[in-house]
mmCIF file of C-alpha atoms and ligand atoms in Angstrom:
data_model
loop_
_atom_site.group_PDB
_atom_site.id
_atom_site.type_symbol
_atom_site.label_atom_id
_atom_site.label_comp_id
_atom_site.label_asym_id
_atom_site.label_seq_id
_atom_site.Cartn_x
_atom_site.Cartn_y
_atom_site.Cartn_z
ATOM 1 C CA MET A 21 -16.814 5.474 2.904
ATOM 2 C CA THR A 22 -15.753 2.393 4.840
ATOM 3 C CA ASN A 23 -13.598 2.624 7.925
ATOM 4 C CA LEU A 24 -10.180 1.085 7.437
ATOM 5 C CA ILE A 25 -9.458 1.148 11.153
ATOM 6 C CA GLU A 26 -12.111 0.572 13.808
ATOM 7 C CA ILE A 27 -11.208 0.612 17.475
ATOM 8 C CA LYS A 28 -14.168 -0.314 19.618
ATOM 9 C CA GLY A 29 -14.233 0.014 23.384
ATOM 10 C CA VAL A 30 -10.557 -0.811 23.851
ATOM 11 C CA THR A 31 -9.386 -0.982 27.448
ATOM 12 C CA HIS A 32 -5.877 -1.998 28.403
ATOM 13 C CA ALA A 33 -3.726 -2.115 31.522
ATOM 14 C CA TYR A 34 -0.051 -3.056 31.776
ATOM 15 C CA LYS A 35 0.928 -5.488 34.491
ATOM 16 C CA THR A 36 3.563 -3.865 36.648
ATOM 17 C CA PRO A 37 5.187 -4.950 39.930
ATOM 18 C CA ALA A 38 3.081 -2.252 41.634
ATOM 19 C CA GLY A 39 -0.142 -3.668 40.154
ATOM 20 C CA PRO A 40 -2.087 -3.019 36.959
ATOM 21 C CA LEU A 41 -1.459 0.323 35.240
ATOM 22 C CA PRO A 42 -4.615 1.290 33.298
ATOM 23 C CA VAL A 43 -3.489 2.935 30.041
ATOM 24 C CA LEU A 44 -6.490 2.908 27.688
ATOM 25 C CA ASP A 45 -10.056 3.269 28.877
ATOM 26 C CA ASN A 46 -12.890 2.386 26.507
ATOM 27 C CA LEU A 47 -11.099 4.010 23.565
ATOM 28 C CA GLU A 48 -13.089 4.519 20.356
ATOM 29 C CA LEU A 49 -11.497 5.511 17.051
ATOM 30 C CA SER A 50 -12.508 5.214 13.392
ATOM 31 C CA VAL A 51 -10.302 6.060 10.440
ATOM 32 C CA PRO A 52 -11.960 5.999 6.986
ATOM 33 C CA GLU A 53 -9.966 4.491 4.126
ATOM 34 C CA GLY A 54 -7.514 6.998 2.656
ATOM 35 C CA GLU A 55 -7.811 9.394 5.587
ATOM 36 C CA PHE A 56 -5.009 10.872 7.662
ATOM 37 C CA CYS A 57 -5.675 10.660 11.399
ATOM 38 C CA ALA A 58 -3.386 12.662 13.685
ATOM 39 C CA VAL A 59 -3.411 11.706 17.367
ATOM 40 C CA VAL A 60 -2.239 14.075 20.093
ATOM 41 C CA GLY A 61 -2.366 13.721 23.857
ATOM 42 C CA PRO A 62 -0.369 14.262 27.022
ATOM 43 C CA SER A 63 2.961 12.498 27.422
ATOM 44 C CA GLY A 64 2.506 8.976 28.796
ATOM 45 C CA CYS A 65 -1.230 8.829 28.069
ATOM 46 C CA GLY A 66 -1.052 5.694 25.922
ATOM 47 C CA LYS A 67 -0.344 6.879 22.354
ATOM 48 C CA SER A 68 2.434 4.393 21.593
ATOM 49 C CA THR A 69 0.319 1.658 23.173
ATOM 50 C CA LEU A 70 -2.396 2.537 20.666
ATOM 51 C CA THR A 71 0.042 2.041 17.740
ATOM 52 C CA ARG A 72 1.032 -1.400 19.096
ATOM 53 C CA LEU A 73 -2.628 -2.428 19.243
ATOM 54 C CA VAL A 74 -3.379 -1.301 15.683
ATOM 55 C CA SER A 75 -0.294 -3.059 14.299
ATOM 56 C CA GLY A 76 -1.203 -6.231 16.186
ATOM 57 C CA LEU A 77 1.973 -6.268 18.288
ATOM 58 C CA MET A 78 -0.225 -6.292 21.413
ATOM 59 C CA LYS A 79 -3.740 -7.451 22.239
ATOM 60 C CA PRO A 80 -6.096 -5.279 24.293
ATOM 61 C CA ASP A 81 -7.552 -6.637 27.559
ATOM 62 C CA THR A 82 -11.043 -5.888 26.260
ATOM 63 C CA GLY A 83 -12.508 -4.339 23.124
ATOM 64 C CA GLU A 84 -11.812 -4.890 19.469
ATOM 65 C CA VAL A 85 -9.402 -3.614 16.841
ATOM 66 C CA TRP A 86 -10.486 -4.034 13.210
ATOM 67 C CA LEU A 87 -8.354 -3.397 10.160
ATOM 68 C CA HIS A 88 -9.770 -3.618 6.661
ATOM 69 C CA GLY A 89 -12.797 -5.583 7.862
ATOM 70 C CA GLU A 90 -10.728 -8.143 9.766
ATOM 71 C CA ARG A 91 -10.270 -8.445 13.507
ATOM 72 C CA VAL A 92 -6.606 -7.838 14.416
ATOM 73 C CA LYS A 93 -5.286 -10.804 16.388
ATOM 74 C CA GLY A 94 -1.543 -10.707 15.712
ATOM 75 C CA PRO A 95 1.212 -8.782 13.892
ATOM 76 C CA ARG A 96 0.266 -7.807 10.354
ATOM 77 C CA LYS A 97 2.475 -7.329 7.316
ATOM 78 C CA THR A 98 -0.087 -4.956 5.824
ATOM 79 C CA VAL A 99 0.832 -2.266 8.362
ATOM 80 C CA GLY A 100 3.760 0.069 7.644
ATOM 81 C CA MET A 101 5.506 1.606 10.646
ATOM 82 C CA ALA A 102 7.760 4.649 11.082
ATOM 83 C CA PHE A 103 9.325 5.816 14.332
ATOM 84 C CA GLN A 104 11.313 8.769 15.653
ATOM 85 C CA ASN A 105 14.501 6.750 15.126
ATOM 86 C CA PRO A 106 14.591 5.662 11.452
ATOM 87 C CA VAL A 107 16.260 2.256 12.270
ATOM 88 C CA LEU A 108 17.860 1.767 8.852
ATOM 89 C CA LEU A 109 20.347 -1.079 8.391
ATOM 90 C CA GLU A 110 23.861 0.379 8.118
ATOM 91 C CA TRP A 111 25.255 -2.515 6.036
ATOM 92 C CA ARG A 112 22.665 -1.877 3.324
ATOM 93 C CA THR A 113 22.514 1.038 0.897
ATOM 94 C CA ILE A 114 19.500 3.363 0.937
ATOM 95 C CA LEU A 115 18.027 1.500 -2.051
ATOM 96 C CA GLN A 116 18.587 -1.877 -0.351
ATOM 97 C CA ASN A 117 16.973 -0.559 2.834
ATOM 98 C CA VAL A 118 13.908 0.697 0.960
ATOM 99 C CA ILE A 119 13.567 -2.625 -0.903
ATOM 100 C CA LEU A 120 13.650 -4.713 2.304
ATOM 101 C CA PRO A 121 9.854 -5.002 2.897
ATOM 102 C CA LEU A 122 9.401 -6.171 -0.723
ATOM 103 C CA GLU A 123 11.881 -9.000 -0.054
ATOM 104 C CA ILE A 124 9.706 -10.037 2.880
ATOM 105 C CA VAL A 125 6.166 -9.658 1.509
ATOM 106 C CA ALA A 126 6.624 -9.735 -2.273
ATOM 107 C CA GLY A 127 8.961 -12.717 -2.669
ATOM 108 C CA SER A 128 7.861 -13.426 -6.230
ATOM 109 C CA MET A 129 8.361 -9.874 -7.501
ATOM 110 C CA PRO A 130 11.326 -9.718 -9.912
ATOM 111 C CA GLN A 131 14.322 -7.813 -8.544
ATOM 112 C CA LYS A 132 14.153 -5.188 -11.287
ATOM 113 C CA ASP A 133 10.513 -4.452 -10.426
ATOM 114 C CA ARG A 134 11.421 -4.146 -6.758
ATOM 115 C CA GLU A 135 14.172 -1.683 -7.646
ATOM 116 C CA ALA A 136 11.861 0.290 -9.932
ATOM 117 C CA ARG A 137 9.233 0.562 -7.183
ATOM 118 C CA ALA A 138 11.810 1.622 -4.567
ATOM 119 C CA MET A 139 13.396 4.158 -6.939
ATOM 120 C CA GLN A 140 9.988 5.647 -7.716
ATOM 121 C CA LEU A 141 9.582 6.536 -4.027
ATOM 122 C CA ILE A 142 13.224 7.550 -3.565
ATOM 123 C CA GLU A 143 12.756 10.080 -6.390
ATOM 124 C CA MET A 144 9.462 11.286 -4.991
ATOM 125 C CA VAL A 145 11.015 12.173 -1.622
ATOM 126 C CA GLY A 146 14.020 13.881 -3.243
ATOM 127 C CA LEU A 147 16.683 11.272 -2.492
ATOM 128 C CA LYS A 148 17.629 10.461 -6.100
ATOM 129 C CA GLY A 149 21.424 10.326 -6.321
ATOM 130 C CA PHE A 150 21.699 9.035 -2.745
ATOM 131 C CA GLU A 151 20.306 5.541 -3.370
ATOM 132 C CA ASN A 152 23.747 3.921 -3.216
ATOM 133 C CA LYS A 153 24.842 5.707 -0.036
ATOM 134 C CA ARG A 154 24.819 4.121 3.414
ATOM 135 C CA PRO A 155 22.469 5.536 6.076
ATOM 136 C CA SER A 156 25.339 7.128 8.047
ATOM 137 C CA GLU A 157 26.263 9.225 4.983
ATOM 138 C CA LEU A 158 22.849 10.957 5.096
ATOM 139 C CA SER A 159 21.468 13.703 7.342
ATOM 140 C CA GLY A 160 18.764 12.923 9.903
ATOM 141 C CA GLY A 161 16.056 14.378 7.650
ATOM 142 C CA MET A 162 17.255 12.310 4.666
ATOM 143 C CA ARG A 163 17.310 9.153 6.771
ATOM 144 C CA GLN A 164 13.733 9.831 7.828
ATOM 145 C CA ARG A 165 12.768 10.286 4.155
ATOM 146 C CA ALA A 166 14.323 6.901 3.382
ATOM 147 C CA SER A 167 12.513 5.312 6.293
ATOM 148 C CA LEU A 168 9.176 6.711 5.023
ATOM 149 C CA CYS A 169 9.868 5.152 1.610
ATOM 150 C CA ARG A 170 10.627 1.827 3.266
ATOM 151 C CA ALA A 171 7.430 2.007 5.338
ATOM 152 C CA ILE A 172 5.181 2.371 2.264
ATOM 153 C CA VAL A 173 7.133 0.579 -0.492
ATOM 154 C CA HIS A 174 4.956 -2.552 -0.202
ATOM 155 C CA LYS A 175 1.738 -0.493 -0.249
ATOM 156 C CA PRO A 176 0.544 -1.361 3.254
ATOM 157 C CA ASP A 177 -3.114 -0.869 4.210
ATOM 158 C CA VAL A 178 -2.078 1.738 6.713
ATOM 159 C CA LEU A 179 1.024 3.674 7.694
ATOM 160 C CA ILE A 180 1.419 4.141 11.428
ATOM 161 C CA MET A 181 3.903 6.762 12.542
ATOM 162 C CA ASP A 182 4.935 7.329 16.137
ATOM 163 C CA GLU A 183 6.441 10.828 16.439
ATOM 164 C CA PRO A 184 8.491 10.353 13.233
ATOM 165 C CA PHE A 185 9.605 13.978 12.916
ATOM 166 C CA GLY A 186 10.222 14.627 16.628
ATOM 167 C CA ALA A 187 14.021 14.582 16.429
ATOM 168 C CA LEU A 188 14.323 16.903 13.412
ATOM 169 C CA ASP A 189 14.956 20.656 13.447
ATOM 170 C CA ALA A 190 11.960 22.892 12.713
ATOM 171 C CA PHE A 191 12.791 23.637 9.055
ATOM 172 C CA THR A 192 13.624 20.043 8.149
ATOM 173 C CA ARG A 193 10.430 18.992 9.859
ATOM 174 C CA GLU A 194 8.340 21.369 7.734
ATOM 175 C CA ASP A 195 10.011 20.043 4.560
ATOM 176 C CA LEU A 196 9.101 16.519 5.637
ATOM 177 C CA TRP A 197 5.473 17.544 6.254
ATOM 178 C CA GLN A 198 5.285 18.804 2.671
ATOM 179 C CA THR A 199 6.907 15.598 1.383
ATOM 180 C CA MET A 200 4.366 13.580 3.322
ATOM 181 C CA ARG A 201 1.499 15.474 1.670
ATOM 182 C CA ASP A 202 3.123 15.103 -1.788
ATOM 183 C CA LEU A 203 3.491 11.339 -1.244
ATOM 184 C CA ARG A 204 -0.164 10.961 -0.307
ATOM 185 C CA ALA A 205 -1.298 13.115 -3.231
ATOM 186 C CA ALA A 206 0.596 10.773 -5.583
ATOM 187 C CA GLU A 207 -0.435 7.569 -3.846
ATOM 188 C CA PRO A 208 -3.306 7.875 -1.345
ATOM 189 C CA PHE A 209 -2.873 5.705 1.744
ATOM 190 C CA THR A 210 -4.401 5.685 5.207
ATOM 191 C CA CYS A 211 -2.266 7.130 7.989
ATOM 192 C CA VAL A 212 -2.221 7.272 11.749
ATOM 193 C CA LEU A 213 0.271 9.806 13.060
ATOM 194 C CA ILE A 214 1.153 10.172 16.718
ATOM 195 C CA THR A 215 2.608 13.599 17.365
ATOM 196 C CA HIS A 216 2.972 16.214 20.067
ATOM 197 C CA ASP A 217 3.275 19.010 17.494
ATOM 198 C CA LEU A 218 -0.154 20.626 17.070
ATOM 199 C CA ARG A 219 0.876 22.452 13.867
ATOM 200 C CA GLU A 220 1.962 19.133 12.411
ATOM 201 C CA SER A 221 -1.347 17.522 13.374
ATOM 202 C CA VAL A 222 -3.373 20.249 11.612
ATOM 203 C CA PHE A 223 -1.132 20.472 8.540
ATOM 204 C CA LEU A 224 -1.118 16.727 7.901
ATOM 205 C CA GLY A 225 -4.396 15.575 9.399
ATOM 206 C CA ASP A 226 -7.884 15.154 7.967
ATOM 207 C CA GLN A 227 -8.929 14.654 11.567
ATOM 208 C CA VAL A 228 -7.106 15.344 14.829
ATOM 209 C CA ILE A 229 -7.920 13.169 17.831
ATOM 210 C CA VAL A 230 -7.083 14.494 21.285
ATOM 211 C CA LEU A 231 -6.616 11.733 23.843
ATOM 212 C CA SER A 232 -7.338 12.377 27.497
ATOM 213 C CA GLY A 233 -4.746 11.867 30.204
ATOM 214 C CA ARG A 234 -4.056 8.261 31.252
ATOM 215 C CA PRO A 235 -6.038 6.052 31.044
ATOM 216 C CA ALA A 236 -6.742 7.510 27.615
ATOM 217 C CA HIS A 237 -10.086 7.808 25.943
ATOM 218 C CA THR A 238 -11.028 9.939 22.928
ATOM 219 C CA GLN A 239 -11.559 13.347 24.469
ATOM 220 C CA TYR A 240 -12.016 15.491 21.368
ATOM 221 C CA VAL A 241 -12.191 15.034 17.591
ATOM 222 C CA MET A 242 -11.450 17.903 15.204
ATOM 223 C CA ASP A 243 -12.330 17.658 11.529
ATOM 224 C CA VAL A 244 -9.650 19.582 9.695
ATOM 225 C CA ASP A 245 -11.602 21.594 7.165
ATOM 226 C CA LEU A 246 -8.703 22.886 5.040
ATOM 227 C CA PRO A 247 -7.970 22.523 1.303
ATOM 228 C CA ALA A 248 -6.269 19.259 0.288
ATOM 229 C CA ASP A 249 -3.549 21.118 -1.622
ATOM 230 C CA ARG A 250 -2.482 23.122 1.424
ATOM 231 C CA THR A 251 1.081 24.427 1.769
ATOM 232 C CA ILE A 252 2.963 25.466 4.921
ATOM 233 C CA ASP A 253 1.669 29.050 4.458
ATOM 234 C CA ILE A 254 -1.746 27.908 5.646
ATOM 235 C CA LEU A 255 -0.337 27.559 9.169
ATOM 236 C CA TYR A 256 -0.109 31.363 9.354
ATOM 237 C CA THR A 257 -3.806 31.994 8.610
ATOM 238 C CA PRO A 258 -6.310 33.130 11.299
ATOM 239 C CA LYS A 259 -8.392 30.004 10.691
ATOM 240 C CA VAL A 260 -5.507 27.709 11.587
ATOM 241 C CA ALA A 261 -4.584 29.925 14.552
ATOM 242 C CA ASP A 262 -8.131 29.360 15.888
ATOM 243 C CA MET A 263 -7.863 25.611 15.355
ATOM 244 C CA LEU A 264 -4.517 25.490 17.174
ATOM 245 C CA HIS A 265 -6.017 27.456 20.032
ATOM 246 C CA ILE A 266 -8.843 24.943 20.441
ATOM 247 C CA LEU A 267 -6.411 22.014 20.347
ATOM 248 C CA ARG A 268 -4.129 23.678 22.876
ATOM 249 C CA ASP A 269 -7.048 24.141 25.283
ATOM 250 C CA GLN A 270 -8.035 20.511 24.793
ATOM 251 C CA ILE A 271 -4.493 19.356 25.581
ATOM 252 C CA LYS A 272 -4.496 21.456 28.746
ATOM 253 C CA LEU A 273 -7.805 19.915 29.705
ATOM 254 C CA ALA A 274 -6.325 16.471 29.052
ATOM 255 C CA GLN A 275 -3.399 17.364 31.282
ATOM 256 C CA GLY A 276 -5.866 18.285 33.994
ATOM 257 C CA ARG A 277 -5.286 22.023 33.814
ATOM 258 C CA GLU A 278 -7.933 24.661 33.246
ATOM 259 C CA PRO A 279 -7.879 26.268 29.770
ATOM 260 C CA LYS A 280 -7.175 30.018 29.735
ATOM 261 C CA VAL A 281 -10.251 32.187 29.206
ATOM 262 C CA HIS A 282 -9.931 34.014 25.877
HETATM 263 N N1 ADP B 30 5.443 -2.605 28.516
HETATM 264 C C1 ADP B 30 5.041 -1.781 29.480
HETATM 265 N N2 ADP B 30 4.908 -2.218 30.765
HETATM 266 C C2 ADP B 30 4.475 -1.397 31.734
HETATM 267 N N3 ADP B 30 4.144 -0.087 31.563
HETATM 268 C C3 ADP B 30 4.262 0.400 30.311
HETATM 269 C C4 ADP B 30 4.716 -0.413 29.204
HETATM 270 N N4 ADP B 30 4.723 0.352 28.096
HETATM 271 C C5 ADP B 30 4.299 1.580 28.462
HETATM 272 N N5 ADP B 30 4.024 1.609 29.781
HETATM 273 C C6 ADP B 30 3.489 2.753 30.542
HETATM 274 O O1 ADP B 30 2.186 3.000 30.022
HETATM 275 C C7 ADP B 30 1.943 4.390 29.908
HETATM 276 C C8 ADP B 30 1.609 4.749 28.475
HETATM 277 O O2 ADP B 30 2.756 4.501 27.671
HETATM 278 P P1 ADP B 30 2.829 4.926 26.147
HETATM 279 O O3 ADP B 30 1.752 4.251 25.396
HETATM 280 O O4 ADP B 30 4.230 4.705 25.694
HETATM 281 O O5 ADP B 30 2.503 6.511 26.237
HETATM 282 P P2 ADP B 30 2.792 7.715 25.222
HETATM 283 O O6 ADP B 30 3.270 7.117 23.937
HETATM 284 O O7 ADP B 30 1.469 8.428 25.111
HETATM 285 O O8 ADP B 30 3.801 8.604 25.854
HETATM 286 C C9 ADP B 30 3.192 5.090 30.439
HETATM 287 O O9 ADP B 30 2.966 5.430 31.776
HETATM 288 C C10 ADP B 30 4.277 4.041 30.309
HETATM 289 O O10 ADP B 30 5.251 4.207 31.310
HETATM 290 MG MG1 MG B 31 5.028 7.349 22.859
#
């Protein structure tokens, strides 16, 4: 399997009035094509910075970021992004919002094909019947579903999500996790998910990366050895409880606290 994302020895510091603030320290990360990589780490350790480097919005001081065999040197249209705040355009309907990336990257695609592609995803995430509504007429969970459709409508090489489910209530969040798995079962795509929810990282991830405290390096990598057709029930099994325990200890270590003996 080839690696879709390769991050090699990336070091980065922000320039601040108080001097350089080292944020990433010799970070290494590989994500094979089609894999789901969940990234967890202490608050402020450099997770959002990592997403900006992969999407080409920022260049690292040293080290290399490779995407699909090409060195990333600037912003790329082949990266889909989703954030905690869905940032949908209020003057557009849900369908028009989902179509937007196709207007930008697939200029020659006939309008009816664009609509068919957008509707395919809208149906898949359970928003059929809401395509002509405005974003403000939808709940937070529905808006996030629409924003996921918009992020993948143009079939980007990779979907990067920065805490996309963080603002949702626990039940809505679990529904979205299942939707995310259904989407990837129908249409496999590579994902990087930043999250601070360990259950989310295990349920969605093929691998979970724990970043150290700032400046962040890859402290721990967990291969999530669970069936591909998992449902939420799997989170209540002893195996997953053990995995969550290990991740929790790693996070504590990253925060500079001793793990509890157990
Ligand atoms: N543009 C910036 N200029 C200066 N400092 C920044 C900038 N962006 C983020 N930081 C700082 O860098 C550190 C890492 O930020 P970030 O990548 O957003 O962390 P995380 O997403 O893990 O919480 C934080 O201490 C943050 O305050
Ligand atoms: Mg962040």
